[in-house]
Structure formats: C-alpha cells, structure tokens
Amino acid sequence: RISASKKIKNRFENLRIMPILFAGLTDGINPCAFGVIIFFITYATMILKKTRYELLGIGINFVTGVFAAYFLMGIGIVKFVEIMKNIHSVAKIFYFVMGGVLLSLSAVSFIDWYSLRKHASGRPAKMILKLPSYFFERIFSVIEKYLKFRYFVIFSFLTGFVVSLLEFVCTGQIYFPTIMYIAGYPELFNKAVFYLIIYCFAFVVPLIAVFIFVFFGLKSEKLE
C-alpha cells in the first residue's frame, strides 16, 4: 500500500499540463453540457431576440459563472475530503463507500457503451448514466428566469453558476475522483490548485467555442 501510494504521489508530482487539459476537455464535451448550451443560445437569440453584442456579454458572463462554480466546487470538495480524512473512523467508511460508488459507475459506463454499440446496429439505446429529466427541467427554468431580468447580462453569470451546480450530477464522474485524489496529498495543495484552474479552463473551452461560432453568425439550427 505504501509503495503504491508513493508511486501515485511521484506520478502526480511529475504530471504535465497536457493530461490535465485533456481530462478537462473530455469532461466538457458531453451531452449534458451541449444540451444546455444549445438551449441557452437558442432561447437568448430566438425567443428573447438578443443582438449579437448582447449575446457576447451573456456568453462571457455565463462561461465565467460556469468556471467559478466548478473551481469553487473543487476547492470545497478538497476541503471536505481533508476533514473526513482527519476523522479516522469516518475516513475508512468514506473511502470504502466512494470506492464502491466509483466501481459501480465504471460498470454502468460499460453497460451504456454496450447499449450504444447495439444502437449503432439499429437497435434502440437505453442509457443509464444520464441527467434525470428533473434536473434538465430545473436548468431550463433557471435560464428562462434569469435571462428575462432587466439586467440579463449580469444575471447570466448567476445563470451559469446555478446551471453548473445542477449539471454537476452529469459531469462530475471525472471531476470528483480527481479531486478526491488531490485531497489525499495536502502538501501538494498549491500545485493541485493550479491544475484545478487548468482543468476548469479546459472544461469551459467547448462553451467558449460555441459562443464564438454564434457570435460570428452560426445559426442555432446548425448548432443543434
């Protein structure tokens, strides 16, 4: 156990930026995030008739809100795991439960993969790991609520922040295990925070790309 822990620690200390960028980008490119982006832009342009420059302001604040939410969640999870780790009786149960949860998610991911392979051959795919419809409904209601306010550009930051909290149910499967590992080595905390910033930036890159495309004329039908 000590040998394995030491190897993991050495690997983390020698970690480069590119794997972190790739992990964040992988997390950012997912059906949940893209579904929200498409609805957000479509609602702002077609329903509320926002101009391109209004959309630019909305987009910048929305992406900033998403980044802030994920970064603060990451810091909060690190602190929470550190507290749990210091309570030895609770720590063993906590890590055992989380290990079981992550193994279960891995197994279900392979089931979903197999279902998608059958879908490619013409059979219907039934996904298990997906954002519940209730959360999608809450996300859409948040977008509709805050973009109708007079100062909608400012409230788009709050929209991005709240949406990220709801969306974390779908996008946290990569993020949460990474954070748990970071919390295991408090002496590497400063370096971990730097990697956390890199990860969160990579996560919002797809959002930035979509808003750039829309700003320069991509229609919502093409985006969808």
Short mmCIF file of C-alpha atoms in Angstrom, two decimals:
data_model
loop_
_atom_site.label_atom_id
_atom_site.label_comp_id
_atom_site.label_asym_id
_atom_site.label_seq_id
_atom_site.Cartn_x
_atom_site.Cartn_y
_atom_site.Cartn_z
CA ARG A 1 0.00 0.00 0.00
CA ILE A 2 2.85 2.39 0.90
CA SER A 3 4.68 1.55 -2.32
CA ALA A 4 1.58 2.15 -4.45
CA SER A 5 0.87 5.43 -2.65
CA LYS A 6 4.43 6.59 -3.25
CA LYS A 7 4.23 5.74 -6.96
CA ILE A 8 0.97 7.67 -7.32
CA LYS A 9 2.45 10.65 -5.49
CA ASN A 10 5.54 10.64 -7.71
CA ARG A 11 3.36 10.43 -10.80
CA PHE A 12 1.31 13.41 -9.62
CA GLU A 13 4.43 15.46 -8.88
CA ASN A 14 5.72 14.77 -12.39
CA LEU A 15 2.37 15.38 -14.07
CA ARG A 16 2.33 17.75 -17.02
CA ILE A 17 -0.32 20.20 -18.13
CA MET A 18 -1.45 18.37 -21.28
CA PRO A 19 -3.10 15.40 -19.50
CA ILE A 20 -4.97 17.85 -17.25
CA LEU A 21 -6.16 19.82 -20.28
CA PHE A 22 -7.26 16.63 -21.99
CA ALA A 23 -9.20 15.45 -18.92
CA GLY A 24 -10.98 18.78 -18.55
CA LEU A 25 -11.82 18.89 -22.24
CA THR A 26 -13.15 15.34 -22.08
CA ASP A 27 -15.39 16.34 -19.19
CA GLY A 28 -16.55 19.48 -21.01
CA ILE A 29 -17.57 17.65 -24.19
CA ASN A 30 -20.62 15.73 -23.04
CA PRO A 31 -24.33 15.57 -23.98
CA CYS A 32 -25.46 17.32 -20.80
CA ALA A 33 -23.27 20.37 -21.33
CA PHE A 34 -24.03 20.67 -25.04
CA GLY A 35 -27.77 20.26 -24.47
CA VAL A 36 -27.71 23.18 -22.03
CA ILE A 37 -25.55 25.32 -24.35
CA ILE A 38 -27.90 24.82 -27.30
CA PHE A 39 -31.00 25.65 -25.25
CA PHE A 40 -29.29 28.68 -23.69
CA ILE A 41 -28.25 30.21 -27.01
CA THR A 42 -31.48 29.33 -28.81
CA TYR A 43 -33.57 30.88 -26.05
CA ALA A 44 -31.47 34.07 -25.99
CA THR A 45 -31.46 34.57 -29.76
CA MET A 46 -34.82 33.25 -30.97
CA ILE A 47 -37.16 33.80 -28.01
CA LEU A 48 -35.67 36.92 -26.41
CA LYS A 49 -34.30 38.31 -29.70
CA LYS A 50 -30.93 39.34 -28.21
CA THR A 51 -28.43 41.02 -30.51
CA ARG A 52 -25.00 39.60 -31.24
CA TYR A 53 -23.29 42.00 -28.84
CA GLU A 54 -25.83 41.29 -26.12
CA LEU A 55 -25.18 37.61 -26.69
CA LEU A 56 -21.43 38.24 -26.35
CA GLY A 57 -21.94 39.82 -22.94
CA ILE A 58 -24.26 36.99 -21.91
CA GLY A 59 -21.76 34.40 -23.14
CA ILE A 60 -18.76 35.87 -21.34
CA ASN A 61 -20.62 36.08 -18.03
CA PHE A 62 -22.21 32.65 -18.46
CA VAL A 63 -18.84 30.97 -19.10
CA THR A 64 -17.29 32.88 -16.19
CA GLY A 65 -20.12 31.65 -13.95
CA VAL A 66 -19.53 28.04 -15.04
CA PHE A 67 -15.79 28.36 -14.40
CA ALA A 68 -16.32 29.92 -10.96
CA ALA A 69 -18.83 27.23 -9.94
CA TYR A 70 -16.56 24.34 -10.91
CA PHE A 71 -13.48 25.87 -9.33
CA LEU A 72 -15.25 26.63 -6.04
CA MET A 73 -16.82 23.16 -6.01
CA GLY A 74 -13.37 21.67 -6.50
CA ILE A 75 -11.90 23.65 -3.59
CA GLY A 76 -14.91 22.77 -1.42
CA ILE A 77 -14.60 19.05 -2.17
CA VAL A 78 -10.88 19.12 -1.39
CA LYS A 79 -11.55 20.72 2.00
CA PHE A 80 -14.41 18.31 2.73
CA VAL A 81 -12.28 15.24 1.96
CA GLU A 82 -9.46 16.63 4.10
CA ILE A 83 -11.85 16.98 7.05
CA MET A 84 -13.18 13.45 6.54
CA LYS A 85 -9.64 12.12 6.32
CA ASN A 86 -8.73 13.57 9.71
CA ILE A 87 -11.61 11.70 11.35
CA HIS A 88 -10.05 8.25 11.05
CA SER A 89 -13.15 6.23 11.95
CA VAL A 90 -15.19 8.08 9.34
CA ALA A 91 -12.41 8.19 6.73
CA LYS A 92 -12.28 4.42 6.27
CA ILE A 93 -16.04 4.22 5.73
CA PHE A 94 -15.99 7.29 3.45
CA TYR A 95 -13.26 5.93 1.16
CA PHE A 96 -14.83 2.47 1.12
CA VAL A 97 -18.22 3.89 0.09
CA MET A 98 -16.71 6.18 -2.55
CA GLY A 99 -14.66 3.30 -3.95
CA GLY A 100 -17.84 1.24 -4.29
CA VAL A 101 -19.66 4.14 -5.95
CA LEU A 102 -16.86 4.69 -8.48
CA LEU A 103 -16.62 0.98 -9.31
CA SER A 104 -20.40 0.93 -9.83
CA LEU A 105 -20.21 3.95 -12.14
CA SER A 106 -17.45 2.22 -14.11
CA ALA A 107 -19.58 -0.91 -14.53
CA VAL A 108 -22.63 1.10 -15.61
CA SER A 109 -20.47 3.05 -18.08
CA PHE A 110 -19.52 -0.21 -19.81
CA ILE A 111 -23.20 -1.20 -19.91
CA ASP A 112 -24.04 2.12 -21.58
CA TRP A 113 -21.18 1.61 -24.03
CA TYR A 114 -22.57 -1.79 -24.97
CA SER A 115 -26.05 -0.27 -25.37
CA LEU A 116 -24.66 2.37 -27.73
CA ARG A 117 -22.92 -0.32 -29.80
CA LYS A 118 -26.29 -2.05 -30.24
CA HIS A 119 -27.80 1.31 -31.17
CA ALA A 120 -25.23 1.65 -33.96
CA SER A 121 -26.58 -1.57 -35.45
CA GLY A 122 -30.14 -0.25 -35.48
CA ARG A 123 -31.39 -1.25 -32.04
CA PRO A 124 -32.65 1.42 -29.60
CA ALA A 125 -30.18 2.56 -26.93
CA LYS A 126 -31.30 2.94 -23.33
CA MET A 127 -28.78 4.97 -21.36
CA ILE A 128 -28.46 4.53 -17.61
CA LEU A 129 -25.95 7.27 -16.82
CA LYS A 130 -27.78 10.41 -17.83
CA LEU A 131 -29.01 13.59 -16.21
CA PRO A 132 -32.51 13.00 -14.80
CA SER A 133 -35.27 14.91 -16.57
CA TYR A 134 -35.99 16.79 -13.33
CA PHE A 135 -32.55 18.41 -13.45
CA PHE A 136 -32.98 19.39 -17.10
CA GLU A 137 -36.30 20.99 -16.22
CA ARG A 138 -34.68 22.92 -13.37
CA ILE A 139 -31.81 24.04 -15.64
CA PHE A 140 -34.20 25.30 -18.31
CA SER A 141 -36.36 27.11 -15.74
CA VAL A 142 -33.24 28.85 -14.33
CA ILE A 143 -32.24 30.02 -17.81
CA GLU A 144 -35.74 31.28 -18.57
CA LYS A 145 -36.00 33.06 -15.22
CA TYR A 146 -32.72 34.97 -15.13
CA LEU A 147 -32.48 35.91 -18.82
CA LYS A 148 -35.83 37.71 -18.55
CA PHE A 149 -34.48 40.12 -15.95
CA ARG A 150 -33.71 43.69 -16.95
CA TYR A 151 -30.00 43.30 -16.22
CA PHE A 152 -29.80 39.98 -18.02
CA VAL A 153 -26.09 40.33 -18.88
CA ILE A 154 -25.19 40.45 -15.18
CA PHE A 155 -27.64 37.68 -14.29
CA SER A 156 -26.13 35.42 -16.97
CA PHE A 157 -23.19 34.92 -14.57
CA LEU A 158 -25.60 33.69 -11.90
CA THR A 159 -27.30 31.51 -14.52
CA GLY A 160 -24.01 29.84 -15.46
CA PHE A 161 -23.17 29.34 -11.80
CA VAL A 162 -26.51 27.75 -10.86
CA VAL A 163 -26.68 25.63 -14.02
CA SER A 164 -23.22 24.21 -13.24
CA LEU A 165 -24.33 23.15 -9.78
CA LEU A 166 -27.28 21.28 -11.29
CA GLU A 167 -25.24 19.90 -14.17
CA PHE A 168 -22.56 18.52 -11.83
CA VAL A 169 -24.72 15.42 -11.38
CA CYS A 170 -23.91 14.60 -15.01
CA THR A 171 -20.37 15.95 -15.40
CA GLY A 172 -18.84 15.11 -12.02
CA GLN A 173 -17.85 11.50 -12.72
CA ILE A 174 -14.43 12.58 -13.98
CA TYR A 175 -14.05 15.63 -11.77
CA PHE A 176 -14.92 14.15 -8.38
CA PRO A 177 -12.43 11.20 -8.40
CA THR A 178 -9.68 13.61 -9.48
CA ILE A 179 -10.48 15.96 -6.61
CA MET A 180 -10.51 13.06 -4.12
CA TYR A 181 -7.02 12.08 -5.21
CA ILE A 182 -5.74 15.67 -4.94
CA ALA A 183 -7.08 15.89 -1.39
CA GLY A 184 -5.03 12.85 -0.44
CA TYR A 185 -1.81 14.89 -0.62
CA PRO A 186 -2.23 18.23 1.21
CA GLU A 187 1.48 19.04 0.76
CA LEU A 188 0.79 19.29 -2.99
CA PHE A 189 -2.18 21.61 -2.49
CA ASN A 190 -0.73 24.68 -4.25
CA LYS A 191 0.19 22.66 -7.30
CA ALA A 192 -3.21 20.97 -7.19
CA VAL A 193 -5.00 24.34 -7.19
CA PHE A 194 -3.02 25.33 -10.28
CA TYR A 195 -4.08 22.09 -12.00
CA LEU A 196 -7.64 22.71 -10.86
CA ILE A 197 -7.60 26.08 -12.66
CA ILE A 198 -6.23 24.40 -15.80
CA TYR A 199 -8.88 21.68 -15.59
CA CYS A 200 -11.75 24.18 -15.18
CA PHE A 201 -10.45 26.28 -18.07
CA ALA A 202 -10.37 23.22 -20.34
CA PHE A 203 -13.89 22.34 -19.19
CA VAL A 204 -15.29 25.67 -20.45
CA VAL A 205 -13.37 25.64 -23.76
CA PRO A 206 -16.32 23.98 -25.59
CA LEU A 207 -18.62 26.69 -24.20
CA ILE A 208 -16.24 29.38 -25.42
CA ALA A 209 -16.04 27.75 -28.86
CA VAL A 210 -19.83 27.59 -29.22
CA PHE A 211 -20.28 31.24 -28.26
CA ILE A 212 -17.57 32.31 -30.70
CA PHE A 213 -19.30 30.41 -33.52
CA VAL A 214 -22.64 32.01 -32.69
CA PHE A 215 -21.15 35.49 -32.39
CA PHE A 216 -19.74 35.19 -35.90
CA GLY A 217 -23.04 34.10 -37.42
CA LEU A 218 -23.63 30.38 -36.82
CA LYS A 219 -27.38 29.78 -36.75
CA SER A 220 -28.99 27.89 -33.89
CA GLU A 221 -30.33 25.26 -36.30
CA LYS A 222 -26.78 24.45 -37.44
CA LEU A 223 -25.59 24.46 -33.85
CA GLU A 224 -28.23 21.93 -32.84
#
